[in-house]
Amino acid sequence: MDDRILVTRSSMPPYEEYIEAIKPLWDTHWLTNMGQYHQQLEKELKEYLGVSGLSLMVNGHMALELALQAFDFPEGSEVITTPFTFISTTHAIVRNRLQPVFCDVKSTDGTIDETRIEDLITEKTVAILPVHVYGNVCNIEGIQKIADKYDLRVIYDAAHAFGVKYKGRGIGSYGDASIFSFHATKVFNTIEGGAVSFAERRLYDKLYYLKNFGIQNEEIVSSVGANAKMNEFAAIMGLCNLKHIGEAIAERKKRYDLYRERLSRKGIRFFTPTQDADGNYAYLPILIEEGCRMTRDALYEELKQYGIYTRKYFYPLTSDQACFKNQYKRVALDTARKLSDEVLVLPLYDTLSVESIERICELISEREG
Ligand SMILES: *Cc1c(COP(=O)(O)O)cnc(C)c1O
């Protein structure tokens, strides 16, 4: 038996439940191409997420790439975004032949610092692409105000924010579009998968063509599209996992609260949850600030010796990665860089044992206390 504790562990429905659910596929032999389960999952997710439009995708990255593409921004346009994120966010901008303009983040929650956005706007700016990092909600009103003033689109990377609500409304109902990831390591998974949510109806068709080769009917291909369809096995995994999502998030919350209780001492800082937001407890990031006995990197190595695999999410900043370094507009990213040097994501998932959490907290307390 593997007794390592990894940073996460994929949620899975009971075995029999999934096996029962996939049985009909052996009658229909309909495995993909927007089948019955694809349609059902789209419908159920629209309800669960509280969004008026939703398009399922093969993964979160393609959801983001195609969401950006759906707006037909002119090549070389600028998109203001955060470097404190998973590399996918920046790749999606660049692969659309758009220019990322990195904006610093806030120390309190790691989301884009909306007070710094306006200074970065030029006549080439077309959109803002903020990330609800760790499920922490961005300053939605602040960002929308700027977008309205300068006529910009807002596309949220909500890959971490499945099930998060802000002011009682689904997080995916804000901005022009949001993308979710249903990757195995996320709060809700379809093994691999993702979705774009949006309010504007025309985006449904636009995304449908983009994810299915631009095929209009058997003989007509009216636009250039990719292949980003979710298959029926993945959709059924989603339908099964969705039945248990409330319970899974509640189990995460219990464990999150236990960590906070055990680690709430000087030196170790937690992000501040956004006011008026219902979180999803997707991650447990802690900040090992200056003045702690052990640095973040030393603590990371030390925990590894005990079989506890934490992650330095998000280090390095995407703007510092070899493929992007020194290629785009230089902006001071002091806070993002500081967070990136201090953050450590601890193991958190719905089935993590209380004993494991206590052991992790003890090891941390001994070293940082
Ligand atoms: C996971 C993730 C993605 C990409 O999602 P995939 O489903 O893995 O393709 C995009 N952005 C962020 C912030 C993520 O964490």
Short mmCIF file of C-alpha atoms and ligand atoms in Angstrom, two decimals:
data_model
loop_
_atom_site.label_atom_id
_atom_site.label_comp_id
_atom_site.label_asym_id
_atom_site.label_seq_id
_atom_site.Cartn_x
_atom_site.Cartn_y
_atom_site.Cartn_z
CA MET A 1 0.00 0.00 0.00
CA ASP A 2 1.12 3.46 -0.87
CA ASP A 3 1.06 5.50 2.33
CA ARG A 4 2.20 8.75 0.78
CA ILE A 5 -0.17 11.65 1.21
CA LEU A 6 -0.52 13.54 -2.05
CA VAL A 7 -1.86 17.06 -2.37
CA THR A 8 -5.13 15.74 -3.75
CA ARG A 9 -6.98 12.55 -4.57
CA SER A 10 -9.63 12.35 -7.27
CA SER A 11 -13.25 12.07 -6.18
CA MET A 12 -14.93 8.95 -7.56
CA PRO A 13 -18.50 7.75 -7.25
CA PRO A 14 -19.14 4.27 -5.79
CA TYR A 15 -17.92 1.69 -8.34
CA GLU A 16 -21.33 0.05 -8.87
CA GLU A 17 -22.94 3.40 -9.46
CA TYR A 18 -20.65 4.21 -12.37
CA ILE A 19 -20.79 0.70 -13.82
CA GLU A 20 -24.61 0.76 -13.75
CA ALA A 21 -24.61 4.18 -15.35
CA ILE A 22 -22.38 3.25 -18.29
CA LYS A 23 -24.23 -0.01 -19.10
CA PRO A 24 -26.66 1.60 -21.61
CA LEU A 25 -23.66 2.57 -23.77
CA TRP A 26 -23.34 -1.13 -24.71
CA ASP A 27 -26.84 -0.97 -26.16
CA THR A 28 -26.58 2.32 -28.00
CA HIS A 29 -22.88 2.23 -28.98
CA TRP A 30 -23.14 6.04 -28.91
CA LEU A 31 -19.87 7.04 -27.26
CA THR A 32 -19.40 10.70 -28.11
CA ASN A 33 -20.61 13.50 -30.45
CA MET A 34 -22.94 15.29 -28.05
CA GLY A 35 -24.83 12.18 -27.00
CA GLN A 36 -27.61 11.81 -24.50
CA TYR A 37 -25.34 12.03 -21.42
CA HIS A 38 -23.50 15.03 -22.76
CA GLN A 39 -26.85 16.79 -23.10
CA GLN A 40 -27.99 15.69 -19.67
CA LEU A 41 -24.79 16.85 -17.99
CA GLU A 42 -25.00 20.25 -19.72
CA LYS A 43 -28.53 20.63 -18.40
CA GLU A 44 -27.73 19.54 -14.85
CA LEU A 45 -24.61 21.69 -14.65
CA LYS A 46 -26.49 24.76 -15.87
CA GLU A 47 -28.81 24.30 -12.93
CA TYR A 48 -26.14 23.48 -10.39
CA LEU A 49 -23.87 26.33 -11.43
CA GLY A 50 -26.72 28.80 -11.79
CA VAL A 51 -25.76 29.91 -15.30
CA SER A 52 -27.97 30.59 -18.31
CA GLY A 53 -25.60 29.15 -20.92
CA LEU A 54 -23.06 26.34 -20.76
CA SER A 55 -20.99 24.38 -23.26
CA LEU A 56 -19.15 21.23 -22.21
CA MET A 57 -15.60 20.76 -23.41
CA VAL A 58 -12.97 18.04 -23.48
CA ASN A 59 -10.95 19.85 -20.77
CA GLY A 60 -10.59 23.19 -19.03
CA HIS A 61 -7.76 24.37 -21.20
CA MET A 62 -9.70 23.95 -24.45
CA ALA A 63 -12.65 25.63 -22.75
CA LEU A 64 -10.45 28.66 -22.16
CA GLU A 65 -8.83 28.63 -25.60
CA LEU A 66 -12.16 28.37 -27.37
CA ALA A 67 -13.88 30.87 -25.07
CA LEU A 68 -11.22 33.43 -26.02
CA GLN A 69 -11.49 32.49 -29.67
CA ALA A 70 -15.27 32.90 -29.60
CA PHE A 71 -14.89 36.66 -29.17
CA ASP A 72 -12.89 37.08 -32.40
CA PHE A 73 -10.38 39.54 -30.96
CA PRO A 74 -7.99 40.99 -33.56
CA GLU A 75 -4.59 39.28 -33.63
CA GLY A 76 -2.07 40.94 -31.31
CA SER A 77 -4.71 42.45 -29.03
CA GLU A 78 -3.84 42.74 -25.36
CA VAL A 79 -5.45 40.78 -22.57
CA ILE A 80 -4.84 41.87 -18.98
CA THR A 81 -4.33 38.84 -16.78
CA THR A 82 -2.62 37.43 -13.71
CA PRO A 83 0.71 35.58 -13.63
CA PHE A 84 -0.25 33.87 -10.34
CA THR A 85 -2.06 30.95 -11.93
CA PHE A 86 -1.62 27.62 -13.66
CA ILE A 87 0.27 27.88 -16.95
CA SER A 88 -2.89 27.06 -18.92
CA THR A 89 -4.27 30.59 -18.41
CA THR A 90 -1.33 32.24 -20.14
CA HIS A 91 -0.99 29.55 -22.81
CA ALA A 92 -4.62 30.06 -23.81
CA ILE A 93 -4.00 33.77 -24.44
CA VAL A 94 -0.78 33.27 -26.38
CA ARG A 95 -2.12 30.34 -28.43
CA ASN A 96 -4.92 32.67 -29.56
CA ARG A 97 -2.22 35.07 -30.87
CA LEU A 98 -3.09 37.60 -28.21
CA GLN A 99 -0.65 39.40 -25.92
CA PRO A 100 -0.80 38.75 -22.20
CA VAL A 101 -0.31 41.87 -20.09
CA PHE A 102 0.47 40.69 -16.58
CA CYS A 103 -1.08 42.55 -13.68
CA ASP A 104 -0.05 42.22 -10.05
CA VAL A 105 -2.28 40.47 -7.52
CA LYS A 106 -3.55 41.22 -4.03
CA SER A 107 -1.75 39.87 -1.01
CA THR A 108 -5.04 39.17 0.78
CA ASP A 109 -6.41 36.57 -1.64
CA GLY A 110 -4.05 36.17 -4.59
CA THR A 111 -6.56 37.43 -7.17
CA ILE A 112 -5.83 40.19 -9.71
CA ASP A 113 -5.37 43.63 -8.12
CA GLU A 114 -8.21 45.54 -9.74
CA THR A 115 -6.70 48.88 -8.68
CA ARG A 116 -3.79 48.25 -11.04
CA ILE A 117 -5.75 47.24 -14.12
CA GLU A 118 -6.61 50.70 -15.41
CA ASP A 119 -2.94 51.75 -15.75
CA LEU A 120 -2.31 48.77 -18.03
CA ILE A 121 -5.07 49.56 -20.53
CA THR A 122 -3.97 50.72 -23.99
CA GLU A 123 -5.86 51.10 -27.27
CA LYS A 124 -4.95 47.47 -27.97
CA THR A 125 -6.62 46.11 -24.82
CA VAL A 126 -9.67 43.97 -25.56
CA ALA A 127 -10.26 41.88 -22.46
CA ILE A 128 -9.50 41.15 -18.83
CA LEU A 129 -8.82 37.51 -17.91
CA PRO A 130 -8.80 37.21 -14.11
CA VAL A 131 -8.55 33.93 -12.20
CA HIS A 132 -10.61 32.98 -9.14
CA VAL A 133 -7.43 31.43 -7.80
CA TYR A 134 -7.98 28.61 -5.22
CA GLY A 135 -11.69 29.45 -5.53
CA ASN A 136 -11.07 32.93 -4.04
CA VAL A 137 -13.49 35.30 -5.73
CA CYS A 138 -12.01 38.24 -7.64
CA ASN A 139 -13.34 41.75 -7.06
CA ILE A 140 -16.12 41.21 -9.57
CA GLU A 141 -17.74 44.65 -9.24
CA GLY A 142 -14.41 46.49 -9.47
CA ILE A 143 -13.37 44.56 -12.56
CA GLN A 144 -16.75 44.98 -14.28
CA LYS A 145 -16.70 48.73 -13.66
CA ILE A 146 -13.37 49.05 -15.48
CA ALA A 147 -14.55 46.75 -18.27
CA ASP A 148 -17.69 48.84 -18.77
CA LYS A 149 -15.75 52.10 -18.77
CA TYR A 150 -13.31 50.91 -21.46
CA ASP A 151 -15.63 48.53 -23.30
CA LEU A 152 -13.61 45.41 -22.51
CA ARG A 153 -14.70 41.79 -22.25
CA VAL A 154 -14.25 39.92 -18.99
CA ILE A 155 -13.50 36.21 -19.25
CA TYR A 156 -12.94 34.49 -15.92
CA ASP A 157 -10.74 31.48 -15.44
CA ALA A 158 -12.95 29.78 -12.84
CA ALA A 159 -11.10 26.44 -13.11
CA HIS A 160 -10.78 26.40 -9.30
CA ALA A 161 -14.20 27.79 -8.53
CA PHE A 162 -16.68 25.00 -9.25
CA GLY A 163 -19.76 25.50 -7.06
CA VAL A 164 -18.56 28.83 -5.66
CA LYS A 165 -21.26 31.45 -5.22
CA TYR A 166 -20.93 35.19 -4.91
CA LYS A 167 -23.78 37.20 -3.42
CA GLY A 168 -25.95 34.12 -3.79
CA ARG A 169 -25.31 33.81 -7.53
CA GLY A 170 -23.27 31.16 -9.33
CA ILE A 171 -19.74 32.39 -9.96
CA GLY A 172 -20.04 31.50 -13.66
CA SER A 173 -22.87 33.97 -14.14
CA TYR A 174 -20.52 36.98 -13.85
CA GLY A 175 -18.56 38.57 -16.68
CA ASP A 176 -18.95 37.73 -20.37
CA ALA A 177 -17.83 34.13 -19.91
CA SER A 178 -16.20 31.84 -17.35
CA ILE A 179 -14.41 28.57 -17.80
CA PHE A 180 -14.39 25.59 -15.45
CA SER A 181 -12.04 22.62 -15.34
CA PHE A 182 -13.34 19.15 -14.56
CA HIS A 183 -9.88 17.62 -14.46
CA ALA A 184 -9.39 14.64 -12.12
CA THR A 185 -7.62 16.85 -9.58
CA LYS A 186 -10.36 19.46 -9.35
CA VAL A 187 -13.28 19.67 -6.87
CA PHE A 188 -15.63 18.19 -9.48
CA ASN A 189 -14.30 15.92 -12.19
CA THR A 190 -15.34 14.17 -15.38
CA ILE A 191 -11.87 12.50 -15.45
CA GLU A 192 -10.84 15.14 -18.00
CA GLY A 193 -13.31 17.80 -18.91
CA GLY A 194 -14.36 21.40 -18.70
CA ALA A 195 -17.01 23.92 -19.65
CA VAL A 196 -17.58 27.49 -20.69
CA SER A 197 -20.45 29.38 -19.07
CA PHE A 198 -21.86 32.56 -20.60
CA ALA A 199 -24.96 34.71 -20.76
CA GLU A 200 -25.03 35.68 -24.43
CA ARG A 201 -27.03 33.06 -26.36
CA ARG A 202 -25.06 33.33 -29.59
CA LEU A 203 -22.02 31.94 -27.77
CA TYR A 204 -23.66 28.52 -27.54
CA ASP A 205 -23.61 28.03 -31.32
CA LYS A 206 -20.25 29.70 -31.67
CA LEU A 207 -18.69 27.32 -29.12
CA TYR A 208 -20.54 24.35 -30.59
CA TYR A 209 -18.88 24.95 -33.97
CA LEU A 210 -15.52 25.64 -32.39
CA LYS A 211 -15.57 22.34 -30.50
CA ASN A 212 -16.87 20.28 -33.42
CA PHE A 213 -14.77 21.17 -36.50
CA GLY A 214 -17.10 23.99 -37.59
CA ILE A 215 -19.45 21.37 -39.00
CA GLN A 216 -22.87 22.81 -39.72
CA ASN A 217 -24.38 19.70 -41.32
CA GLU A 218 -23.30 16.61 -43.22
CA GLU A 219 -22.13 18.61 -46.19
CA ILE A 220 -21.39 22.10 -44.93
CA VAL A 221 -18.45 23.25 -42.84
CA SER A 222 -19.02 26.94 -42.27
CA SER A 223 -16.12 27.87 -39.98
CA VAL A 224 -12.73 26.61 -38.82
CA GLY A 225 -13.07 24.61 -35.64
CA ALA A 226 -11.14 22.31 -33.36
CA ASN A 227 -12.22 19.07 -31.73
CA ALA A 228 -12.96 19.62 -28.06
CA LYS A 229 -15.99 17.43 -27.43
CA MET A 230 -16.62 15.66 -24.15
CA ASN A 231 -17.25 11.92 -24.57
CA GLU A 232 -20.09 9.94 -22.99
CA PHE A 233 -17.94 8.05 -20.45
CA ALA A 234 -16.67 11.37 -19.15
CA ALA A 235 -20.17 12.88 -19.11
CA ILE A 236 -21.47 9.90 -17.11
CA MET A 237 -18.59 10.27 -14.63
CA GLY A 238 -19.73 13.86 -14.24
CA LEU A 239 -23.37 12.90 -13.72
CA CYS A 240 -22.33 10.41 -11.01
CA ASN A 241 -19.93 12.81 -9.28
CA LEU A 242 -22.51 15.59 -9.40
CA LYS A 243 -24.83 13.48 -7.23
CA HIS A 244 -22.23 13.59 -4.46
CA ILE A 245 -20.84 17.09 -4.89
CA GLY A 246 -22.66 18.66 -1.94
CA GLU A 247 -21.31 16.01 0.38
CA ALA A 248 -17.81 16.25 -1.13
CA ILE A 249 -17.64 20.02 -0.58
CA ALA A 250 -18.99 19.63 2.99
CA GLU A 251 -16.28 17.05 3.71
CA ARG A 252 -13.66 19.42 2.32
CA LYS A 253 -14.95 22.23 4.54
CA LYS A 254 -14.62 20.10 7.69
CA ARG A 255 -11.01 19.35 6.82
CA TYR A 256 -10.29 22.94 5.86
CA ASP A 257 -11.63 24.15 9.22
CA LEU A 258 -9.54 21.59 11.10
CA TYR A 259 -6.36 22.76 9.33
CA ARG A 260 -7.17 26.38 10.12
CA GLU A 261 -7.79 25.60 13.75
CA ARG A 262 -4.54 23.62 14.10
CA LEU A 263 -2.37 26.06 12.19
CA SER A 264 -3.76 29.37 13.33
CA ARG A 265 -0.67 30.70 14.93
CA LYS A 266 1.75 33.51 14.25
CA GLY A 267 3.82 33.18 11.13
CA ILE A 268 1.52 31.01 9.08
CA ARG A 269 -0.90 33.09 7.11
CA PHE A 270 -4.08 32.04 5.32
CA PHE A 271 -5.77 33.88 2.49
CA THR A 272 -8.79 35.91 3.52
CA PRO A 273 -12.03 34.50 2.10
CA THR A 274 -13.96 36.98 -0.02
CA GLN A 275 -16.93 38.60 1.70
CA ASP A 276 -20.33 37.43 0.47
CA ALA A 277 -18.82 34.31 -1.13
CA ASP A 278 -19.67 30.66 -0.52
CA GLY A 279 -16.40 28.83 -1.09
CA ASN A 280 -15.70 25.32 -2.34
CA TYR A 281 -12.59 24.54 -0.26
CA ALA A 282 -10.77 23.44 -3.38
CA TYR A 283 -7.28 24.01 -1.97
CA LEU A 284 -5.51 24.72 1.27
CA PRO A 285 -2.84 27.30 0.51
CA ILE A 286 -0.76 28.60 3.42
CA LEU A 287 1.80 31.38 3.29
CA ILE A 288 5.16 30.90 4.98
CA GLU A 289 6.05 34.54 5.46
CA GLU A 290 9.31 36.16 6.32
CA GLY A 291 10.09 35.59 9.99
CA CYS A 292 9.00 31.95 9.98
CA ARG A 293 11.66 29.58 11.29
CA MET A 294 11.79 27.52 8.16
CA THR A 295 11.44 28.81 4.58
CA ARG A 296 8.68 27.56 2.29
CA ASP A 297 11.16 25.55 0.25
CA ALA A 298 12.72 23.93 3.33
CA LEU A 299 9.30 23.03 4.71
CA TYR A 300 8.29 21.55 1.35
CA GLU A 301 11.39 19.31 1.32
CA GLU A 302 11.02 18.39 4.97
CA LEU A 303 7.38 17.30 4.59
CA LYS A 304 8.36 15.24 1.56
CA GLN A 305 10.76 13.28 3.79
CA TYR A 306 7.69 12.22 5.76
CA GLY A 307 5.78 11.21 2.65
CA ILE A 308 3.66 14.36 2.55
CA TYR A 309 3.59 15.81 -0.94
CA THR A 310 2.61 19.46 -0.87
CA ARG A 311 2.74 21.69 -3.96
CA LYS A 312 4.22 25.11 -4.64
CA TYR A 313 1.12 26.37 -6.44
CA PHE A 314 1.88 28.80 -8.09
CA TYR A 315 5.62 28.95 -8.33
CA PRO A 316 7.15 30.18 -10.56
CA LEU A 317 4.82 32.87 -11.92
CA THR A 318 3.71 32.04 -15.45
CA SER A 319 5.38 35.27 -16.62
CA ASP A 320 8.71 33.86 -15.37
CA GLN A 321 8.46 30.56 -17.24
CA ALA A 322 11.04 30.02 -19.98
CA CYS A 323 8.41 30.23 -22.73
CA PHE A 324 7.17 33.68 -21.65
CA LYS A 325 10.05 35.32 -19.78
CA ASN A 326 11.02 38.79 -21.02
CA GLN A 327 8.68 38.54 -23.99
CA TYR A 328 5.85 40.74 -22.85
CA LYS A 329 5.36 44.16 -21.36
CA ARG A 330 7.30 44.49 -18.12
CA VAL A 331 5.11 45.28 -15.17
CA ALA A 332 6.04 45.30 -11.48
CA LEU A 333 4.73 42.04 -10.03
CA ASP A 334 6.07 42.38 -6.51
CA THR A 335 3.11 40.95 -4.64
CA ALA A 336 2.64 38.06 -7.05
CA ARG A 337 6.33 37.22 -6.78
CA LYS A 338 6.21 37.38 -2.99
CA LEU A 339 3.15 35.10 -2.79
CA SER A 340 4.74 32.74 -5.26
CA ASP A 341 7.80 32.45 -2.97
CA GLU A 342 5.72 31.95 0.17
CA VAL A 343 2.80 29.78 -0.82
CA LEU A 344 2.50 26.09 -0.10
CA VAL A 345 -0.62 24.08 -0.89
CA LEU A 346 -1.29 21.36 1.68
CA PRO A 347 -3.14 18.09 1.00
CA LEU A 348 -6.92 18.56 0.98
CA TYR A 349 -9.62 16.30 -0.40
CA ASP A 350 -12.95 14.86 0.67
CA THR A 351 -11.58 11.55 1.99
CA LEU A 352 -8.38 12.81 3.65
CA SER A 353 -8.24 11.32 7.16
CA VAL A 354 -8.35 13.47 10.28
CA GLU A 355 -5.24 11.65 11.52
CA SER A 356 -3.35 12.69 8.40
CA ILE A 357 -4.30 16.33 8.91
CA GLU A 358 -3.26 16.18 12.54
CA ARG A 359 0.05 14.64 11.60
CA ILE A 360 0.69 17.26 8.90
CA CYS A 361 -0.18 20.10 11.29
CA GLU A 362 2.04 18.67 14.02
CA LEU A 363 4.99 18.37 11.66
CA ILE A 364 4.46 21.97 10.51
CA SER A 365 4.02 23.28 14.05
CA GLU A 366 7.20 21.57 15.25
CA ARG A 367 9.14 23.20 12.46
CA GLU A 368 7.55 26.62 12.36
CA GLY A 369 6.41 26.97 15.98
C1 LIG B 1 -6.70 23.11 -14.13
C2 LIG B 1 -6.60 24.51 -14.63
C3 LIG B 1 -6.81 24.85 -15.98
C4 LIG B 1 -6.88 23.83 -17.08
O1 LIG B 1 -7.82 22.87 -16.90
P1 LIG B 1 -7.62 21.38 -17.53
O2 LIG B 1 -8.96 20.77 -17.32
O3 LIG B 1 -6.54 20.73 -16.74
O4 LIG B 1 -7.27 21.54 -18.96
C5 LIG B 1 -6.85 26.19 -16.32
N1 LIG B 1 -6.66 27.15 -15.42
C6 LIG B 1 -6.41 26.87 -14.13
C7 LIG B 1 -6.24 28.00 -13.16
C8 LIG B 1 -6.35 25.55 -13.69
O5 LIG B 1 -6.06 25.27 -12.42
#
